Short mmCIF file of C-alpha atoms in Angstrom, two decimals:
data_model
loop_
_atom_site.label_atom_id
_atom_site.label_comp_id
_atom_site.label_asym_id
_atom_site.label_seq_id
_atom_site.Cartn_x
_atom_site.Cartn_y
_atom_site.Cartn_z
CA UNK A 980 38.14 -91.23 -150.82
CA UNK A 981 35.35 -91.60 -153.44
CA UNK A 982 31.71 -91.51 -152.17
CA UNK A 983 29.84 -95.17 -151.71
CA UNK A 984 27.99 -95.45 -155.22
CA UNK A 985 24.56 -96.77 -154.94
CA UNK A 986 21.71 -97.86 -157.20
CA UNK A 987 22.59 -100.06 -160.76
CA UNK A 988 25.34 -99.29 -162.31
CA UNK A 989 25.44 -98.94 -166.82
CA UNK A 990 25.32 -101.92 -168.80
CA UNK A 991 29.00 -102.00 -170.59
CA UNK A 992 28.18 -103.18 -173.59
CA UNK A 993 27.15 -101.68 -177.53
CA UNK A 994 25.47 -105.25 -178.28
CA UNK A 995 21.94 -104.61 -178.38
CA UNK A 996 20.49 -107.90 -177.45
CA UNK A 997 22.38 -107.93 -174.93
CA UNK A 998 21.44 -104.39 -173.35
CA UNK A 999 18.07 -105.33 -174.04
CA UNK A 1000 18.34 -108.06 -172.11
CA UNK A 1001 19.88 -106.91 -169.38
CA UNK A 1002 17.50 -103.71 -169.05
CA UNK A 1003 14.13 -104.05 -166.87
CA UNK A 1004 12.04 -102.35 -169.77
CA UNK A 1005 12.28 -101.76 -173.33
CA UNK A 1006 9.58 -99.29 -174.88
CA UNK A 1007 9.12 -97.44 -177.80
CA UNK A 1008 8.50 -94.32 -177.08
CA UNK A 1009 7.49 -90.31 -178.82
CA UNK A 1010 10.07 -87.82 -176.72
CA UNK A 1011 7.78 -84.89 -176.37
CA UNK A 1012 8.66 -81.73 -174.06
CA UNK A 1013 11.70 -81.09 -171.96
CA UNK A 1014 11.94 -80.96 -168.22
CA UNK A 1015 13.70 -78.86 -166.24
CA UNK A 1016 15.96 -77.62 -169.60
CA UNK A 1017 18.95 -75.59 -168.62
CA UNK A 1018 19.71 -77.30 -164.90
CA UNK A 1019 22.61 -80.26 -166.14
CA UNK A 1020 25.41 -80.02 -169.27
CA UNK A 1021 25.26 -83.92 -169.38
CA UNK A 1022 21.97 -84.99 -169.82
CA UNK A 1023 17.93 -83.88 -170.93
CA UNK A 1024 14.94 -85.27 -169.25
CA UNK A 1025 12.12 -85.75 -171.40
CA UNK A 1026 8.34 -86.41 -171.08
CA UNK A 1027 7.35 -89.66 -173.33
CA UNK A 1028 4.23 -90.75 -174.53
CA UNK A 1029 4.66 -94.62 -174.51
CA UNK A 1030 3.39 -96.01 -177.76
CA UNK A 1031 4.58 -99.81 -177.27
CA UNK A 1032 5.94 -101.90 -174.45
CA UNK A 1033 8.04 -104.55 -175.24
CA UNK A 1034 9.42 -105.93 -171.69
CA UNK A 1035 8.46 -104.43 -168.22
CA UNK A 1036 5.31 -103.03 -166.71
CA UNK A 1037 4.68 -99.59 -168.65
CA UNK A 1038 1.12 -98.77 -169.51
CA UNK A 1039 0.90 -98.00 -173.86
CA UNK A 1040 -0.42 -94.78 -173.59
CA UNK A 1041 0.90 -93.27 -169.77
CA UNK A 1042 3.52 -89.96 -170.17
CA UNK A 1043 6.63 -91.10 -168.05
CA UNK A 1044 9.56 -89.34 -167.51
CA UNK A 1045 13.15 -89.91 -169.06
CA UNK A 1046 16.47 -88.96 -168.51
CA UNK A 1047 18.71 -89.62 -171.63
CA UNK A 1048 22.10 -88.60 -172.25
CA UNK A 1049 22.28 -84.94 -173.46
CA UNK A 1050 22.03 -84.42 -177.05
CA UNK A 1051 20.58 -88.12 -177.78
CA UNK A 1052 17.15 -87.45 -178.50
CA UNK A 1053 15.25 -85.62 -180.61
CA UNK A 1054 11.97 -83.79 -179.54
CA UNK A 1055 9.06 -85.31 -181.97
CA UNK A 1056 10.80 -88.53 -182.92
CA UNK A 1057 10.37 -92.02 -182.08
CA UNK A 1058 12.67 -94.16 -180.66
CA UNK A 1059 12.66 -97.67 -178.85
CA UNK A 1060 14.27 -96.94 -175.45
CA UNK A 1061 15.94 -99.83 -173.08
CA UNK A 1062 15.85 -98.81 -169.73
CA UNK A 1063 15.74 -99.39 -165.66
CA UNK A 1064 13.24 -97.15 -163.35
CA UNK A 1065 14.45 -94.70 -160.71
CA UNK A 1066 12.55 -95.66 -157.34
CA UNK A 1067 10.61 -94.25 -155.59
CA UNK A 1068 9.14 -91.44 -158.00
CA UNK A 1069 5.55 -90.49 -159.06
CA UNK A 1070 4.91 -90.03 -162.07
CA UNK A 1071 7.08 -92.81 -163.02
CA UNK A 1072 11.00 -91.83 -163.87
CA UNK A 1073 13.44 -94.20 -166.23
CA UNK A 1074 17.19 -93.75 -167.15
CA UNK A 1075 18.63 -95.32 -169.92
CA UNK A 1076 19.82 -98.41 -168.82
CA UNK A 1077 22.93 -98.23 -171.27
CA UNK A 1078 24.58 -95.35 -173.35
CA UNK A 1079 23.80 -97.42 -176.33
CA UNK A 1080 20.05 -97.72 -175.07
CA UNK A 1081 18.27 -95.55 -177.48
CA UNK A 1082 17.71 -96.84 -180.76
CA UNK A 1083 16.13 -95.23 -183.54
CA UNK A 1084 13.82 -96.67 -186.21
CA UNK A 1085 16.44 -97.69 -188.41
CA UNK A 1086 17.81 -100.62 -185.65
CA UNK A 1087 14.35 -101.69 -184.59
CA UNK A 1088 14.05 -104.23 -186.84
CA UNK A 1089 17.73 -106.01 -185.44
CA UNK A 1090 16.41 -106.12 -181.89
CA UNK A 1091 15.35 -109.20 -180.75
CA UNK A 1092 12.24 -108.67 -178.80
CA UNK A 1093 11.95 -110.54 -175.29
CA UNK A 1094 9.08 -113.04 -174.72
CA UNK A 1095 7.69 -112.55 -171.37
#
């Protein structure tokens, strides 16, 4: 008696190259402030500044939104984010495409970047 799910469903994986490949966009990203803090236990969206784009159709520079998995971001850091895009909004709203989609500095260098 479960509802119909719709829209894309989490990549199953913890291999990085392959979430990466499988995700529409992978940016790096500075999480700035939260949105809407308080309103869900299981996850925080975030305003990002993007400071690279990697795969995908992000302008370096533009604030998007983000919604990440609660507790897996920190406000002021850096990460490089793999993600799909929820339709239809404006500004421009991503989930993480995985819940092994955010990696910090430290894994950046094992991620094989895709050549579009």
């Amino acid at each position: 008696n479960a509802p119909e799910f719709y829209g894309i469903d989490y990549i199953r994986t913890n291999d990085i190259n392959t979430i990466v490949e499988s995700s529409d966009f992978l940016l790096k990203i500075k999480v700035m402030d939260e949105c809407f803090p308080g309103i869900v236990d299981d996850r925080n969206t975030f305003n990002c500044l993007v400071v690279s784009s990697f795969k995908g159709d992000v302008e370096v520079q533009s604030k998007i939104m983000i919604v990440f998995p609660k507790g897996s971001v920190i406000q002021g850091n850096e990460y490089c984010v793999a993600l799909y895009e929820i339709d239809h909004c404006s500004p421009r709203d991503f989930i993480v495409s995985s819940k092994y989609s955010v990696f910090d500095k430290t894994k950046f260098d094992n991620i094989e970047i895709p050549k579009e």
